[in-house]
Amino acid sequence: MSPDKTRLILDATEEVIAQQGIMNTSMSKVAKHAGVAAGTIYLHFTDKSELISKLRERNIRDFSLVLLAGHDATLSFQQQFENLWANSYNFHLRYPEKVKLREMMRLLPDYESSWQQFMDLFTPLTEFFGQGVAQGVLKPLPGPILYSLGFGPIGEFSHQSTNQGLVMSQELQKLAVLACWDAIALNPSISISE
């Protein structure tokens, strides 16, 4: 099995799902979009379920790599948060198809259990929340709630930017990051770290 062919099939699947949704995506549509014979897909994936599963895995891995790029746990918690936030925001802007795919996959019944398989990819983020709470920097809330408060608005900001014409200037981004930081910080700050 060629890694290039597998990547081609996964890319085509992502594009077909983005255009037609998961339920309307068939192996034959993926094959046609990828420019391969339908039988070729079955050399790489046993069925649609496995194809979707592998696409989900790739999507999660891609997001973790971008989110945690350059993460430095020696920085202040606020600086770490600002870097993670910027990485997440840039992922949302750069890869709207992957974000759309992730949102569609969240509706699948096995999404939460499959997501748990990849939590080790996000260990630095889990540690960030755990240590932040333990050191009294972050509000004493579970990590998923802190994540939702701090990073959840990014999806809406990127949606507004790409679909509603919102222009996120550097200053507006700084204010948005500060508002998200204030949502999770035990003692909200009044300035943005440089």
PDB file of C-alpha atoms in Angstrom:
ATOM      1  CA  MET A   1       0.000   0.000   0.000  1.00  0.00           C
ATOM      2  CA  SER A   2       1.434   3.314  -1.097  1.00  0.00           C
ATOM      3  CA  PRO A   3       1.421   6.111   1.502  1.00  0.00           C
ATOM      4  CA  ASP A   4       0.895   8.581  -1.357  1.00  0.00           C
ATOM      5  CA  LYS A   5      -2.201   6.710  -2.548  1.00  0.00           C
ATOM      6  CA  THR A   6      -3.533   6.519   1.007  1.00  0.00           C
ATOM      7  CA  ARG A   7      -2.996  10.275   1.422  1.00  0.00           C
ATOM      8  CA  LEU A   8      -4.700  10.915  -1.925  1.00  0.00           C
ATOM      9  CA  ILE A   9      -7.739   8.893  -0.834  1.00  0.00           C
ATOM     10  CA  LEU A  10      -7.896  10.595   2.568  1.00  0.00           C
ATOM     11  CA  ASP A  11      -7.595  14.047   0.937  1.00  0.00           C
ATOM     12  CA  ALA A  12     -10.371  13.192  -1.503  1.00  0.00           C
ATOM     13  CA  THR A  13     -12.564  11.895   1.329  1.00  0.00           C
ATOM     14  CA  GLU A  14     -12.040  15.117   3.266  1.00  0.00           C
ATOM     15  CA  GLU A  15     -13.039  17.184   0.230  1.00  0.00           C
ATOM     16  CA  VAL A  16     -16.119  15.096  -0.579  1.00  0.00           C
ATOM     17  CA  ILE A  17     -17.284  15.214   3.046  1.00  0.00           C
ATOM     18  CA  ALA A  18     -16.771  18.984   3.155  1.00  0.00           C
ATOM     19  CA  GLN A  19     -18.932  19.356   0.040  1.00  0.00           C
ATOM     20  CA  GLN A  20     -21.596  16.716   0.653  1.00  0.00           C
ATOM     21  CA  GLY A  21     -21.472  15.690   4.308  1.00  0.00           C
ATOM     22  CA  ILE A  22     -20.505  12.374   5.854  1.00  0.00           C
ATOM     23  CA  MET A  23     -23.776  10.579   5.179  1.00  0.00           C
ATOM     24  CA  ASN A  24     -23.733  11.506   1.475  1.00  0.00           C
ATOM     25  CA  THR A  25     -20.141  10.402   1.025  1.00  0.00           C
ATOM     26  CA  SER A  26     -19.786   7.028  -0.641  1.00  0.00           C
ATOM     27  CA  MET A  27     -16.708   5.042  -1.564  1.00  0.00           C
ATOM     28  CA  SER A  28     -17.543   5.481  -5.247  1.00  0.00           C
ATOM     29  CA  LYS A  29     -17.729   9.286  -4.858  1.00  0.00           C
ATOM     30  CA  VAL A  30     -14.381   9.282  -3.067  1.00  0.00           C
ATOM     31  CA  ALA A  31     -12.846   7.092  -5.782  1.00  0.00           C
ATOM     32  CA  LYS A  32     -14.111   9.378  -8.517  1.00  0.00           C
ATOM     33  CA  HIS A  33     -12.870  12.486  -6.698  1.00  0.00           C
ATOM     34  CA  ALA A  34      -9.470  10.864  -6.079  1.00  0.00           C
ATOM     35  CA  GLY A  35      -9.222   9.686  -9.667  1.00  0.00           C
ATOM     36  CA  VAL A  36      -8.763   6.052  -8.682  1.00  0.00           C
ATOM     37  CA  ALA A  37     -10.752   2.891  -9.239  1.00  0.00           C
ATOM     38  CA  ALA A  38     -13.219   2.061  -6.472  1.00  0.00           C
ATOM     39  CA  GLY A  39     -11.385  -1.208  -5.873  1.00  0.00           C
ATOM     40  CA  THR A  40      -8.203   0.737  -5.112  1.00  0.00           C
ATOM     41  CA  ILE A  41      -9.833   2.258  -2.050  1.00  0.00           C
ATOM     42  CA  TYR A  42     -10.582  -1.224  -0.717  1.00  0.00           C
ATOM     43  CA  LEU A  43      -6.883  -2.092  -0.949  1.00  0.00           C
ATOM     44  CA  HIS A  44      -6.263   0.658   1.628  1.00  0.00           C
ATOM     45  CA  PHE A  45      -9.467   0.633   3.707  1.00  0.00           C
ATOM     46  CA  THR A  46     -11.864  -2.224   4.429  1.00  0.00           C
ATOM     47  CA  ASP A  47     -14.974  -0.030   4.362  1.00  0.00           C
ATOM     48  CA  LYS A  48     -16.314   3.493   4.772  1.00  0.00           C
ATOM     49  CA  SER A  49     -16.207   3.203   8.546  1.00  0.00           C
ATOM     50  CA  GLU A  50     -12.464   2.490   8.540  1.00  0.00           C
ATOM     51  CA  LEU A  51     -11.877   5.268   6.003  1.00  0.00           C
ATOM     52  CA  ILE A  52     -13.719   7.781   8.214  1.00  0.00           C
ATOM     53  CA  SER A  53     -11.853   6.503  11.265  1.00  0.00           C
ATOM     54  CA  LYS A  54      -8.453   6.983   9.600  1.00  0.00           C
ATOM     55  CA  LEU A  55      -9.481  10.437   8.377  1.00  0.00           C
ATOM     56  CA  ARG A  56     -10.550  11.361  11.920  1.00  0.00           C
ATOM     57  CA  GLU A  57      -7.201  10.111  13.238  1.00  0.00           C
ATOM     58  CA  ARG A  58      -5.290  12.180  10.694  1.00  0.00           C
ATOM     59  CA  ASN A  59      -7.398  15.242  11.474  1.00  0.00           C
ATOM     60  CA  ILE A  60      -6.737  14.940  15.213  1.00  0.00           C
ATOM     61  CA  ARG A  61      -3.005  14.397  14.666  1.00  0.00           C
ATOM     62  CA  ASP A  62      -2.779  17.381  12.311  1.00  0.00           C
ATOM     63  CA  PHE A  63      -4.552  19.611  14.820  1.00  0.00           C
ATOM     64  CA  SER A  64      -2.334  18.478  17.700  1.00  0.00           C
ATOM     65  CA  LEU A  65       0.828  19.199  15.708  1.00  0.00           C
ATOM     66  CA  VAL A  66      -0.293  22.721  14.848  1.00  0.00           C
ATOM     67  CA  LEU A  67      -1.748  23.477  18.283  1.00  0.00           C
ATOM     68  CA  LEU A  68       1.386  22.418  20.154  1.00  0.00           C
ATOM     69  CA  ALA A  69       3.971  23.766  17.688  1.00  0.00           C
ATOM     70  CA  GLY A  70       6.599  25.671  19.621  1.00  0.00           C
ATOM     71  CA  HIS A  71       4.946  24.972  22.977  1.00  0.00           C
ATOM     72  CA  ASP A  72       7.267  25.989  25.804  1.00  0.00           C
ATOM     73  CA  ALA A  73       6.182  25.015  29.313  1.00  0.00           C
ATOM     74  CA  THR A  74       8.848  27.314  30.807  1.00  0.00           C
ATOM     75  CA  LEU A  75       6.915  30.428  29.742  1.00  0.00           C
ATOM     76  CA  SER A  76       4.346  32.036  32.012  1.00  0.00           C
ATOM     77  CA  PHE A  77       0.916  30.460  31.888  1.00  0.00           C
ATOM     78  CA  GLN A  78      -0.469  33.499  30.095  1.00  0.00           C
ATOM     79  CA  GLN A  79       2.287  33.409  27.475  1.00  0.00           C
ATOM     80  CA  GLN A  80       1.748  29.683  26.958  1.00  0.00           C
ATOM     81  CA  PHE A  81      -1.974  30.293  26.551  1.00  0.00           C
ATOM     82  CA  GLU A  82      -1.443  33.116  24.056  1.00  0.00           C
ATOM     83  CA  ASN A  83       0.831  30.901  21.948  1.00  0.00           C
ATOM     84  CA  LEU A  84      -1.569  27.955  22.058  1.00  0.00           C
ATOM     85  CA  TRP A  85      -4.487  30.268  21.241  1.00  0.00           C
ATOM     86  CA  ALA A  86      -2.658  31.786  18.262  1.00  0.00           C
ATOM     87  CA  ASN A  87      -1.783  28.304  16.974  1.00  0.00           C
ATOM     88  CA  SER A  88      -5.390  27.176  17.264  1.00  0.00           C
ATOM     89  CA  TYR A  89      -6.741  30.335  15.644  1.00  0.00           C
ATOM     90  CA  ASN A  90      -4.286  30.030  12.754  1.00  0.00           C
ATOM     91  CA  PHE A  91      -5.253  26.364  12.266  1.00  0.00           C
ATOM     92  CA  HIS A  92      -8.915  27.389  12.032  1.00  0.00           C
ATOM     93  CA  LEU A  93      -8.132  30.059   9.452  1.00  0.00           C
ATOM     94  CA  ARG A  94      -5.652  28.009   7.428  1.00  0.00           C
ATOM     95  CA  TYR A  95      -7.597  24.733   7.379  1.00  0.00           C
ATOM     96  CA  PRO A  96     -11.332  25.513   7.347  1.00  0.00           C
ATOM     97  CA  GLU A  97     -12.055  22.172   5.622  1.00  0.00           C
ATOM     98  CA  LYS A  98     -10.419  20.263   8.488  1.00  0.00           C
ATOM     99  CA  VAL A  99     -12.357  22.312  11.039  1.00  0.00           C
ATOM    100  CA  LYS A 100     -15.597  21.676   9.169  1.00  0.00           C
ATOM    101  CA  LEU A 101     -14.777  17.967   9.027  1.00  0.00           C
ATOM    102  CA  ARG A 102     -14.075  17.867  12.761  1.00  0.00           C
ATOM    103  CA  GLU A 103     -17.396  19.541  13.482  1.00  0.00           C
ATOM    104  CA  MET A 104     -19.228  17.005  11.304  1.00  0.00           C
ATOM    105  CA  MET A 105     -17.407  14.115  12.965  1.00  0.00           C
ATOM    106  CA  ARG A 106     -18.435  15.372  16.391  1.00  0.00           C
ATOM    107  CA  LEU A 107     -21.960  14.315  15.461  1.00  0.00           C
ATOM    108  CA  LEU A 108     -20.946  10.685  14.951  1.00  0.00           C
ATOM    109  CA  PRO A 109     -21.877   8.313  17.800  1.00  0.00           C
ATOM    110  CA  ASP A 110     -18.316   7.079  18.413  1.00  0.00           C
ATOM    111  CA  TYR A 111     -16.637  10.494  18.291  1.00  0.00           C
ATOM    112  CA  GLU A 112     -15.959  10.891  22.017  1.00  0.00           C
ATOM    113  CA  SER A 113     -14.579   7.382  22.457  1.00  0.00           C
ATOM    114  CA  SER A 114     -12.366   7.737  19.388  1.00  0.00           C
ATOM    115  CA  TRP A 115     -11.124  11.130  20.567  1.00  0.00           C
ATOM    116  CA  GLN A 116     -10.033   9.576  23.877  1.00  0.00           C
ATOM    117  CA  GLN A 117      -7.640   7.280  21.972  1.00  0.00           C
ATOM    118  CA  PHE A 118      -5.571  10.304  20.992  1.00  0.00           C
ATOM    119  CA  MET A 119      -5.467  12.216  24.267  1.00  0.00           C
ATOM    120  CA  ASP A 120      -1.761  11.409  24.646  1.00  0.00           C
ATOM    121  CA  LEU A 121      -1.126  13.736  21.689  1.00  0.00           C
ATOM    122  CA  PHE A 122      -2.439  16.570  23.839  1.00  0.00           C
ATOM    123  CA  THR A 123      -0.472  15.785  27.007  1.00  0.00           C
ATOM    124  CA  PRO A 124       1.216  19.231  27.077  1.00  0.00           C
ATOM    125  CA  LEU A 125      -2.219  20.875  26.971  1.00  0.00           C
ATOM    126  CA  THR A 126      -3.558  18.599  29.707  1.00  0.00           C
ATOM    127  CA  GLU A 127      -0.484  19.415  31.805  1.00  0.00           C
ATOM    128  CA  PHE A 128      -0.934  23.136  31.121  1.00  0.00           C
ATOM    129  CA  PHE A 129      -4.455  23.037  32.547  1.00  0.00           C
ATOM    130  CA  GLY A 130      -3.562  20.738  35.452  1.00  0.00           C
ATOM    131  CA  GLN A 131      -0.519  22.722  36.530  1.00  0.00           C
ATOM    132  CA  GLY A 132      -2.317  26.024  36.030  1.00  0.00           C
ATOM    133  CA  VAL A 133      -5.114  24.947  38.370  1.00  0.00           C
ATOM    134  CA  ALA A 134      -2.667  23.402  40.890  1.00  0.00           C
ATOM    135  CA  GLN A 135      -0.611  26.606  41.004  1.00  0.00           C
ATOM    136  CA  GLY A 136      -3.675  28.817  41.413  1.00  0.00           C
ATOM    137  CA  VAL A 137      -3.252  30.546  38.056  1.00  0.00           C
ATOM    138  CA  LEU A 138      -6.290  29.029  36.358  1.00  0.00           C
ATOM    139  CA  LYS A 139      -9.805  28.698  37.700  1.00  0.00           C
ATOM    140  CA  PRO A 140     -10.383  25.397  39.518  1.00  0.00           C
ATOM    141  CA  LEU A 141     -12.379  23.829  36.719  1.00  0.00           C
ATOM    142  CA  PRO A 142     -11.931  20.556  34.816  1.00  0.00           C
ATOM    143  CA  GLY A 143      -9.668  20.733  31.761  1.00  0.00           C
ATOM    144  CA  PRO A 144     -12.492  20.285  29.224  1.00  0.00           C
ATOM    145  CA  ILE A 145     -14.331  23.291  30.665  1.00  0.00           C
ATOM    146  CA  LEU A 146     -11.162  25.396  30.685  1.00  0.00           C
ATOM    147  CA  TYR A 147     -10.547  24.343  27.084  1.00  0.00           C
ATOM    148  CA  SER A 148     -14.092  25.300  26.087  1.00  0.00           C
ATOM    149  CA  LEU A 149     -13.865  28.694  27.755  1.00  0.00           C
ATOM    150  CA  GLY A 150     -10.383  29.505  26.494  1.00  0.00           C
ATOM    151  CA  PHE A 151     -10.390  27.995  23.031  1.00  0.00           C
ATOM    152  CA  GLY A 152     -14.062  27.459  22.211  1.00  0.00           C
ATOM    153  CA  PRO A 153     -14.629  31.007  20.935  1.00  0.00           C
ATOM    154  CA  ILE A 154     -11.928  30.511  18.293  1.00  0.00           C
ATOM    155  CA  GLY A 155     -14.324  28.495  16.139  1.00  0.00           C
ATOM    156  CA  GLU A 156     -16.808  31.341  16.125  1.00  0.00           C
ATOM    157  CA  PHE A 157     -14.116  33.962  15.480  1.00  0.00           C
ATOM    158  CA  SER A 158     -12.787  32.023  12.494  1.00  0.00           C
ATOM    159  CA  HIS A 159     -16.321  31.442  11.210  1.00  0.00           C
ATOM    160  CA  GLN A 160     -17.033  35.162  11.461  1.00  0.00           C
ATOM    161  CA  SER A 161     -13.738  35.923   9.705  1.00  0.00           C
ATOM    162  CA  THR A 162     -14.187  33.516   6.812  1.00  0.00           C
ATOM    163  CA  ASN A 163     -17.974  33.705   6.340  1.00  0.00           C
ATOM    164  CA  GLN A 164     -19.182  37.003   7.757  1.00  0.00           C
ATOM    165  CA  GLY A 165     -16.408  39.388   6.760  1.00  0.00           C
ATOM    166  CA  LEU A 166     -15.062  40.027  10.254  1.00  0.00           C
ATOM    167  CA  VAL A 167     -11.584  41.507   9.950  1.00  0.00           C
ATOM    168  CA  MET A 168      -9.457  40.328  12.860  1.00  0.00           C
ATOM    169  CA  SER A 169      -6.729  42.939  13.032  1.00  0.00           C
ATOM    170  CA  GLN A 170      -3.703  42.244  15.224  1.00  0.00           C
ATOM    171  CA  GLU A 171      -5.192  44.506  17.892  1.00  0.00           C
ATOM    172  CA  LEU A 172      -8.554  42.748  17.767  1.00  0.00           C
ATOM    173  CA  GLN A 173      -6.807  39.357  17.994  1.00  0.00           C
ATOM    174  CA  LYS A 174      -4.920  40.555  21.075  1.00  0.00           C
ATOM    175  CA  LEU A 175      -8.159  41.693  22.682  1.00  0.00           C
ATOM    176  CA  ALA A 176      -9.864  38.390  21.810  1.00  0.00           C
ATOM    177  CA  VAL A 177      -6.982  36.390  23.305  1.00  0.00           C
ATOM    178  CA  LEU A 178      -7.125  38.519  26.442  1.00  0.00           C
ATOM    179  CA  ALA A 179     -10.880  37.978  26.772  1.00  0.00           C
ATOM    180  CA  CYS A 180     -10.379  34.208  26.442  1.00  0.00           C
ATOM    181  CA  TRP A 181      -7.516  34.300  28.964  1.00  0.00           C
ATOM    182  CA  ASP A 182      -9.693  36.243  31.378  1.00  0.00           C
ATOM    183  CA  ALA A 183     -12.330  33.505  31.069  1.00  0.00           C
ATOM    184  CA  ILE A 184      -9.944  30.863  32.447  1.00  0.00           C
ATOM    185  CA  ALA A 185      -7.540  32.836  34.640  1.00  0.00           C
ATOM    186  CA  LEU A 186      -8.219  32.894  38.357  1.00  0.00           C
ATOM    187  CA  ASN A 187      -7.049  36.532  38.469  1.00  0.00           C
ATOM    188  CA  PRO A 188      -7.729  38.055  35.057  1.00  0.00           C
ATOM    189  CA  SER A 189      -5.025  40.326  33.728  1.00  0.00           C
ATOM    190  CA  ILE A 190      -5.262  43.803  32.331  1.00  0.00           C
ATOM    191  CA  SER A 191      -2.494  43.611  29.773  1.00  0.00           C
ATOM    192  CA  ILE A 192      -1.346  41.399  26.976  1.00  0.00           C
ATOM    193  CA  SER A 193       2.096  39.875  27.321  1.00  0.00           C
ATOM    194  CA  GLU A 194       4.545  40.722  24.591  1.00  0.00           C
TER     195      GLU A 194
END
